[in-house]
Amino acid sequence: MSKHRLADADMVEQADSGTDSGATRRSLNPSGTDTLPAPEKPRVIAVANQKGGVGKTTTVVNLAAALALGGLKVLVIDADQQGNASSSLGFRHLAEDQLSLYEVMTEGAALRDALVQNEKIPNLWVVPASMNMAGIELELNERTNFQQILADAVHQLLNSGEHFDYIFIDSPPSLGIMTVNALVAAQEVLVPLQAEYLALEGLTQLTKTIDMLVIRLNPDLRFTGILPTMVTTNTLLGKGVLEEVRAYYGNIVMETIIPRNVALAEAPSHEESILTYQPASKGAKCYLDAAYELVSREEKS
Ligand SMILES: Nc1ncnc2c1ncn2[C@@H]1O[C@H](COP(=O)(O)OP(=O)(O)OP(=O)(O)O)[C@@H](O)[C@H]1O
Ligand SMILES: [Mg+2]
């Protein structure tokens, strides 16, 4: 077990579940200094898997929160019309004049003008999805270079003087236009994989799409890792699937695994990440571990 992990567990146990973000942040960083190293360049990570309900949004929200609590400036772009990442981070309802990813994708609005700040974690920013996004795939289909829209918007944001250390893009459960936009805009892809029977079949389809994109549209895209989610290691089936995934994908599979944990399922209805909702839970500890592992995978990926 790494030094980070031991430290994490202690810090999380000490953290309270109060509503003051300063208190939470101090609990996570008792020295009062930022503990996570910033990447050399901003890392833009698409979290993708065309299978529904595998933990994409949970992973985006909680990794983003963990890194932001570690002192890094983090942005979540919600590219899923379901808007689950937005609502999990406090933006279930948007102010009337609030721009969303819809205006960015269809009207050329700047991402910078669509940023909203998370209430509990000031380092965490969101570009929310909106209800209008329900028909976005049909709207964008008509455009030339429609796969490139989000990439151009992210590029513009990062050249606008606005700094982010990490940008996560949550994508919908399909391999449609929004997922493709996410994969083209990103430098890295992180795949949450629910460790269950048949999980590997869907993964083959995703990796084929990624290979195709890499050749055609985004030759720089790298595989950051596969994160096993909702793991039940107390069943033979759960263990077996995990072993199979590791045997097949080797080091791409992250060391950290995310177990089934009820607090992780409850947190979104409180519009909070697990790190502020229940910092002492197993789910919070595991997502902190995953955040540290993600940071350490910068050089390797
Ligand atoms: N480790 C976990 N333990 C328990 N519940 C979890 C865990 N991870 C996610 N969940 C719950 O499972 C459901 C699906 O998770 P999530 O929304 O993150 O998946 P998704 O891949 O983003 O789904 P979609 O494909 O619909 O976007 C949610 O209700 C979530 O709260
Ligand atoms: Mg989702």
Short mmCIF file of C-alpha atoms and ligand atoms in Angstrom, two decimals:
data_model
loop_
_atom_site.label_atom_id
_atom_site.label_comp_id
_atom_site.label_asym_id
_atom_site.label_seq_id
_atom_site.Cartn_x
_atom_site.Cartn_y
_atom_site.Cartn_z
CA MET A 1 0.00 0.00 0.00
CA SER A 2 1.41 3.38 -0.93
CA LYS A 3 2.12 6.21 1.47
CA HIS A 4 -0.72 8.19 -0.06
CA ARG A 5 -3.25 5.52 0.61
CA LEU A 6 -2.45 5.15 4.26
CA ALA A 7 -2.50 8.92 4.65
CA ASP A 8 -5.82 9.10 2.87
CA ALA A 9 -7.52 6.62 5.08
CA ASP A 10 -6.48 8.55 8.18
CA MET A 11 -7.48 11.88 6.73
CA VAL A 12 -10.85 10.64 5.65
CA GLU A 13 -11.57 9.17 9.04
CA GLN A 14 -10.83 12.56 10.57
CA ALA A 15 -12.91 14.50 8.09
CA ASP A 16 -16.30 15.57 9.28
CA SER A 17 -19.42 15.61 7.18
CA GLY A 18 -20.22 19.23 7.94
CA THR A 19 -21.35 21.62 5.27
CA ASP A 20 -18.47 24.07 5.48
CA SER A 21 -16.21 23.39 2.54
CA GLY A 22 -13.27 25.03 4.29
CA ALA A 23 -13.62 22.64 7.20
CA THR A 24 -13.85 19.68 4.85
CA ARG A 25 -10.87 20.83 2.87
CA ARG A 26 -8.79 21.34 6.00
CA SER A 27 -9.75 17.90 7.19
CA LEU A 28 -8.63 16.40 3.92
CA ASN A 29 -5.44 18.45 3.96
CA PRO A 30 -4.59 18.79 7.64
CA SER A 31 -1.35 20.60 6.88
CA GLY A 32 -3.38 23.30 5.18
CA THR A 33 -1.30 22.97 2.03
CA ASP A 34 -2.29 21.53 -1.29
CA THR A 35 -1.36 17.88 -1.30
CA LEU A 36 -1.84 16.81 -4.89
CA PRO A 37 0.71 17.72 -7.53
CA ALA A 38 -0.64 19.62 -10.50
CA PRO A 39 -0.06 18.02 -13.88
CA GLU A 40 2.43 19.69 -16.19
CA LYS A 41 -0.30 20.50 -18.69
CA PRO A 42 -4.07 20.39 -18.16
CA ARG A 43 -5.34 16.81 -18.44
CA VAL A 44 -8.58 16.40 -20.35
CA ILE A 45 -10.15 13.04 -19.56
CA ALA A 46 -13.28 11.60 -21.16
CA VAL A 47 -15.06 9.07 -18.98
CA ALA A 48 -16.77 6.71 -21.36
CA ASN A 49 -18.52 3.39 -21.65
CA GLN A 50 -21.51 2.94 -23.93
CA LYS A 51 -23.08 0.59 -21.42
CA GLY A 52 -25.59 2.34 -19.17
CA GLY A 53 -25.36 2.53 -15.39
CA VAL A 54 -21.76 1.37 -14.99
CA GLY A 55 -20.63 4.28 -12.81
CA LYS A 56 -19.44 6.87 -15.36
CA THR A 57 -21.14 9.82 -13.67
CA THR A 58 -20.30 8.60 -10.16
CA THR A 59 -16.66 8.33 -11.22
CA VAL A 60 -16.57 11.79 -12.84
CA VAL A 61 -18.23 13.52 -9.89
CA ASN A 62 -16.17 11.88 -7.16
CA LEU A 63 -12.78 11.91 -8.87
CA ALA A 64 -13.33 15.57 -9.72
CA ALA A 65 -14.29 16.34 -6.11
CA ALA A 66 -11.29 14.44 -4.72
CA LEU A 67 -8.82 16.27 -6.95
CA ALA A 68 -10.43 19.65 -6.23
CA LEU A 69 -10.24 19.01 -2.49
CA GLY A 70 -6.58 18.20 -3.01
CA GLY A 71 -6.07 21.77 -4.15
CA LEU A 72 -6.34 21.33 -7.93
CA LYS A 73 -8.67 23.32 -10.15
CA VAL A 74 -11.09 20.94 -11.79
CA LEU A 75 -13.83 21.24 -14.39
CA VAL A 76 -16.62 18.76 -15.11
CA ILE A 77 -18.24 19.06 -18.53
CA ASP A 78 -21.58 17.28 -18.57
CA ALA A 79 -21.98 15.90 -22.08
CA ASP A 80 -24.91 13.65 -21.20
CA GLN A 81 -28.42 14.92 -21.83
CA GLN A 82 -29.57 13.08 -18.69
CA GLY A 83 -27.68 15.77 -16.75
CA ASN A 84 -26.77 13.46 -13.87
CA ALA A 85 -23.33 14.97 -13.28
CA SER A 86 -24.87 18.46 -13.20
CA SER A 87 -27.54 17.51 -10.70
CA SER A 88 -25.09 15.50 -8.56
CA LEU A 89 -23.01 18.66 -8.24
CA GLY A 90 -25.91 20.99 -7.36
CA PHE A 91 -27.18 22.06 -10.78
CA ARG A 92 -30.43 20.18 -11.18
CA HIS A 93 -32.17 23.45 -12.05
CA LEU A 94 -30.32 26.13 -13.92
CA ALA A 95 -30.88 29.86 -13.60
CA GLU A 96 -32.78 31.17 -16.60
CA ASP A 97 -29.80 33.01 -18.03
CA GLN A 98 -27.31 30.19 -17.30
CA LEU A 99 -25.62 28.88 -20.43
CA SER A 100 -25.18 25.12 -20.72
CA LEU A 101 -23.26 22.75 -22.94
CA TYR A 102 -26.22 22.96 -25.36
CA GLU A 103 -25.43 26.58 -26.27
CA VAL A 104 -21.74 25.70 -26.55
CA MET A 105 -22.42 22.82 -28.92
CA THR A 106 -25.14 24.41 -31.06
CA GLU A 107 -24.72 28.19 -30.87
CA GLY A 108 -20.99 28.62 -30.52
CA ALA A 109 -21.13 29.95 -26.94
CA ALA A 110 -17.81 29.80 -25.09
CA LEU A 111 -17.30 27.17 -22.36
CA ARG A 112 -15.91 29.99 -20.25
CA ASP A 113 -19.30 31.69 -20.26
CA ALA A 114 -21.08 28.52 -19.17
CA LEU A 115 -19.00 27.81 -16.04
CA VAL A 116 -20.71 27.44 -12.68
CA GLN A 117 -18.95 26.94 -9.36
CA ASN A 118 -19.76 24.13 -6.95
CA GLU A 119 -21.04 25.46 -3.68
CA LYS A 120 -19.18 23.11 -1.34
CA ILE A 121 -15.91 22.81 -3.20
CA PRO A 122 -14.81 26.15 -4.64
CA ASN A 123 -12.10 24.59 -6.83
CA LEU A 124 -14.68 22.52 -8.65
CA TRP A 125 -16.44 23.98 -11.68
CA VAL A 126 -19.14 22.59 -13.93
CA VAL A 127 -20.42 23.21 -17.44
CA PRO A 128 -23.90 21.82 -16.96
CA ALA A 129 -26.12 19.93 -19.35
CA SER A 130 -29.63 21.21 -19.97
CA MET A 131 -32.98 19.77 -21.00
CA ASN A 132 -32.46 21.16 -24.53
CA MET A 133 -29.78 18.57 -25.07
CA ALA A 134 -32.37 15.84 -25.61
CA GLY A 135 -32.39 16.44 -29.36
CA ILE A 136 -28.79 17.52 -29.74
CA GLU A 137 -27.60 14.48 -31.67
CA LEU A 138 -30.11 15.17 -34.47
CA GLU A 139 -29.25 18.86 -34.52
CA LEU A 140 -25.52 18.25 -34.76
CA ASN A 141 -25.84 15.55 -37.39
CA GLU A 142 -26.43 18.21 -40.03
CA ARG A 143 -23.15 19.99 -39.34
CA THR A 144 -19.81 19.43 -40.98
CA ASN A 145 -17.03 18.58 -38.52
CA PHE A 146 -19.60 17.88 -35.84
CA GLN A 147 -17.18 15.54 -34.05
CA GLN A 148 -14.85 18.43 -33.44
CA ILE A 149 -17.13 21.00 -31.76
CA LEU A 150 -16.30 20.17 -28.14
CA ALA A 151 -12.60 19.82 -28.91
CA ASP A 152 -12.56 23.33 -30.38
CA ALA A 153 -14.45 24.69 -27.37
CA VAL A 154 -12.03 23.07 -24.88
CA HIS A 155 -9.07 24.34 -26.87
CA GLN A 156 -10.52 27.85 -26.82
CA LEU A 157 -11.14 27.63 -23.06
CA LEU A 158 -7.59 26.58 -22.31
CA ASN A 159 -6.26 29.39 -24.49
CA SER A 160 -8.48 32.00 -22.90
CA GLY A 161 -6.36 32.45 -19.81
CA GLU A 162 -8.69 30.26 -17.74
CA HIS A 163 -6.62 27.57 -16.03
CA PHE A 164 -7.77 24.07 -15.11
CA ASP A 165 -5.60 21.19 -13.94
CA TYR A 166 -8.14 18.52 -14.79
CA ILE A 167 -11.14 18.54 -17.10
CA PHE A 168 -13.48 15.53 -16.94
CA ILE A 169 -16.08 14.96 -19.61
CA ASP A 170 -19.02 12.79 -18.57
CA SER A 171 -20.51 11.03 -21.56
CA PRO A 172 -23.83 9.34 -22.29
CA PRO A 173 -24.43 5.58 -22.50
CA SER A 174 -24.06 5.38 -26.27
CA LEU A 175 -21.38 5.69 -28.91
CA GLY A 176 -23.24 8.59 -30.53
CA ILE A 177 -22.19 12.12 -31.38
CA MET A 178 -21.71 13.37 -27.83
CA THR A 179 -19.45 10.46 -26.84
CA VAL A 180 -17.47 10.93 -30.01
CA ASN A 181 -17.15 14.66 -29.25
CA ALA A 182 -15.94 13.77 -25.75
CA LEU A 183 -13.34 11.32 -27.10
CA VAL A 184 -12.10 13.80 -29.69
CA ALA A 185 -11.87 16.65 -27.16
CA ALA A 186 -9.93 14.52 -24.64
CA GLN A 187 -6.30 13.48 -24.45
CA GLU A 188 -7.19 10.50 -22.30
CA VAL A 189 -10.05 8.10 -21.80
CA LEU A 190 -10.97 6.47 -18.52
CA VAL A 191 -13.40 3.55 -18.66
CA PRO A 192 -15.45 2.57 -15.64
CA LEU A 193 -16.25 -1.10 -15.92
CA GLN A 194 -18.90 -2.75 -13.84
CA ALA A 195 -17.29 -6.03 -12.91
CA GLU A 196 -20.06 -8.35 -13.93
CA TYR A 197 -20.72 -11.17 -16.34
CA LEU A 198 -20.55 -10.04 -20.01
CA ALA A 199 -18.77 -6.79 -19.08
CA LEU A 200 -15.93 -7.62 -21.44
CA GLU A 201 -18.13 -7.88 -24.52
CA GLY A 202 -19.18 -4.21 -24.39
CA LEU A 203 -15.62 -3.22 -23.73
CA THR A 204 -14.42 -4.73 -26.98
CA GLN A 205 -16.91 -2.54 -28.84
CA LEU A 206 -15.72 0.56 -27.02
CA THR A 207 -12.07 -0.14 -27.67
CA LYS A 208 -12.83 -0.65 -31.38
CA THR A 209 -14.49 2.77 -31.49
CA ILE A 210 -11.55 4.29 -29.67
CA ASP A 211 -9.10 2.67 -32.10
CA MET A 212 -11.08 4.03 -35.03
CA LEU A 213 -11.12 7.52 -33.55
CA VAL A 214 -7.47 7.39 -32.73
CA ILE A 215 -6.61 6.68 -36.33
CA ARG A 216 -9.01 9.21 -37.83
CA LEU A 217 -9.70 12.08 -35.49
CA ASN A 218 -7.62 12.07 -32.35
CA PRO A 219 -4.29 10.32 -32.78
CA ASP A 220 -3.14 11.62 -29.39
CA LEU A 221 -5.87 9.87 -27.37
CA ARG A 222 -4.44 7.60 -24.66
CA PHE A 223 -6.05 4.97 -22.48
CA THR A 224 -5.67 6.15 -18.89
CA GLY A 225 -7.20 3.10 -17.38
CA ILE A 226 -10.12 0.85 -16.70
CA LEU A 227 -11.66 1.43 -13.28
CA PRO A 228 -13.59 -1.55 -11.90
CA THR A 229 -16.80 -0.24 -10.32
CA MET A 230 -19.58 -1.63 -8.13
CA VAL A 231 -17.36 -4.59 -7.34
CA THR A 232 -18.66 -7.28 -5.03
CA THR A 233 -15.54 -9.19 -4.10
CA ASN A 234 -17.48 -11.26 -1.60
CA THR A 235 -19.03 -13.28 -4.40
CA LEU A 236 -17.22 -15.81 -6.54
CA LEU A 237 -18.66 -14.25 -9.67
CA GLY A 238 -17.43 -10.76 -8.73
CA LYS A 239 -13.93 -12.06 -8.03
CA GLY A 240 -13.88 -14.13 -11.20
CA VAL A 241 -14.86 -11.24 -13.45
CA LEU A 242 -12.25 -9.00 -11.90
CA GLU A 243 -9.57 -11.63 -12.45
CA GLU A 244 -10.69 -12.09 -16.03
CA VAL A 245 -10.57 -8.33 -16.72
CA ARG A 246 -7.08 -8.08 -15.21
CA ALA A 247 -5.85 -11.10 -17.15
CA TYR A 248 -7.14 -9.63 -20.40
CA TYR A 249 -6.25 -5.95 -20.01
CA GLY A 250 -3.25 -6.18 -17.69
CA ASN A 251 -1.84 -2.91 -16.38
CA ILE A 252 -4.51 -0.78 -18.01
CA VAL A 253 -6.81 -1.93 -15.21
CA MET A 254 -6.39 0.37 -12.24
CA GLU A 255 -5.21 -1.04 -8.95
CA THR A 256 -7.99 0.75 -7.12
CA ILE A 257 -11.37 -0.89 -7.24
CA ILE A 258 -14.64 0.79 -6.33
CA PRO A 259 -16.87 -1.51 -4.28
CA ARG A 260 -20.63 -1.37 -4.09
CA ASN A 261 -21.30 1.19 -1.40
CA VAL A 262 -24.68 2.57 -0.48
CA ALA A 263 -23.39 6.06 0.38
CA LEU A 264 -22.19 6.41 -3.22
CA ALA A 265 -25.74 5.80 -4.43
CA GLU A 266 -27.22 8.21 -1.87
CA ALA A 267 -24.90 11.17 -2.42
CA PRO A 268 -26.42 12.37 -5.74
CA SER A 269 -29.83 12.93 -4.19
CA HIS A 270 -28.14 15.29 -1.73
CA GLU A 271 -26.48 17.00 -4.70
CA GLU A 272 -23.06 16.28 -3.23
CA SER A 273 -19.99 14.26 -3.96
CA ILE A 274 -19.26 11.40 -1.59
CA LEU A 275 -16.26 13.34 -0.27
CA THR A 276 -18.41 15.99 1.34
CA TYR A 277 -21.53 13.86 1.89
CA GLN A 278 -19.87 10.98 3.75
CA PRO A 279 -16.11 11.47 3.84
CA ALA A 280 -15.57 8.51 6.16
CA SER A 281 -17.38 6.02 3.93
CA LYS A 282 -15.67 3.25 2.02
CA GLY A 283 -16.82 4.87 -1.22
CA ALA A 284 -15.06 8.15 -0.33
CA LYS A 285 -11.82 6.33 0.55
CA CYS A 286 -11.84 4.36 -2.68
CA TYR A 287 -12.48 7.41 -4.87
CA LEU A 288 -9.63 9.21 -3.07
CA ASP A 289 -7.39 6.24 -3.82
CA ALA A 290 -8.55 6.35 -7.44
CA ALA A 291 -7.73 10.09 -7.59
CA TYR A 292 -4.20 9.47 -6.27
CA GLU A 293 -3.73 6.65 -8.73
CA LEU A 294 -4.95 8.86 -11.57
CA VAL A 295 -2.44 11.53 -10.58
CA SER A 296 0.34 8.95 -10.46
CA ARG A 297 -0.66 7.58 -13.84
CA GLU A 298 0.18 10.83 -15.57
CA GLU A 299 3.66 9.77 -16.51
CA LYS A 300 2.77 6.21 -17.35
CA SER A 301 -0.20 6.90 -19.62
N1 LIG B 1 -19.97 1.90 -6.32
C1 LIG B 1 -21.29 2.07 -6.27
N2 LIG B 1 -22.02 1.53 -5.27
C2 LIG B 1 -23.35 1.68 -5.22
N3 LIG B 1 -24.06 2.36 -6.13
C3 LIG B 1 -23.40 2.93 -7.15
C4 LIG B 1 -21.98 2.83 -7.28
N4 LIG B 1 -21.60 3.49 -8.38
C5 LIG B 1 -22.72 4.00 -8.93
N5 LIG B 1 -23.81 3.67 -8.21
C6 LIG B 1 -25.21 3.98 -8.49
O1 LIG B 1 -25.55 3.23 -9.65
C7 LIG B 1 -26.33 4.01 -10.54
C8 LIG B 1 -25.60 4.16 -11.88
O2 LIG B 1 -24.39 4.88 -11.67
P1 LIG B 1 -23.98 6.08 -12.62
O3 LIG B 1 -25.11 7.02 -12.82
O4 LIG B 1 -22.70 6.64 -12.11
O5 LIG B 1 -23.71 5.28 -13.95
P2 LIG B 1 -23.56 5.85 -15.44
O6 LIG B 1 -22.66 4.92 -16.15
O7 LIG B 1 -23.18 7.28 -15.40
O8 LIG B 1 -25.05 5.73 -15.97
P3 LIG B 1 -25.60 6.27 -17.39
O9 LIG B 1 -25.05 5.32 -18.39
O10 LIG B 1 -27.08 6.21 -17.27
O11 LIG B 1 -25.07 7.65 -17.55
C9 LIG B 1 -26.58 5.34 -9.85
O12 LIG B 1 -27.79 5.26 -9.16
C10 LIG B 1 -25.41 5.44 -8.88
O13 LIG B 1 -25.73 6.24 -7.75
MG MG B 2 -24.11 8.91 -16.33
#
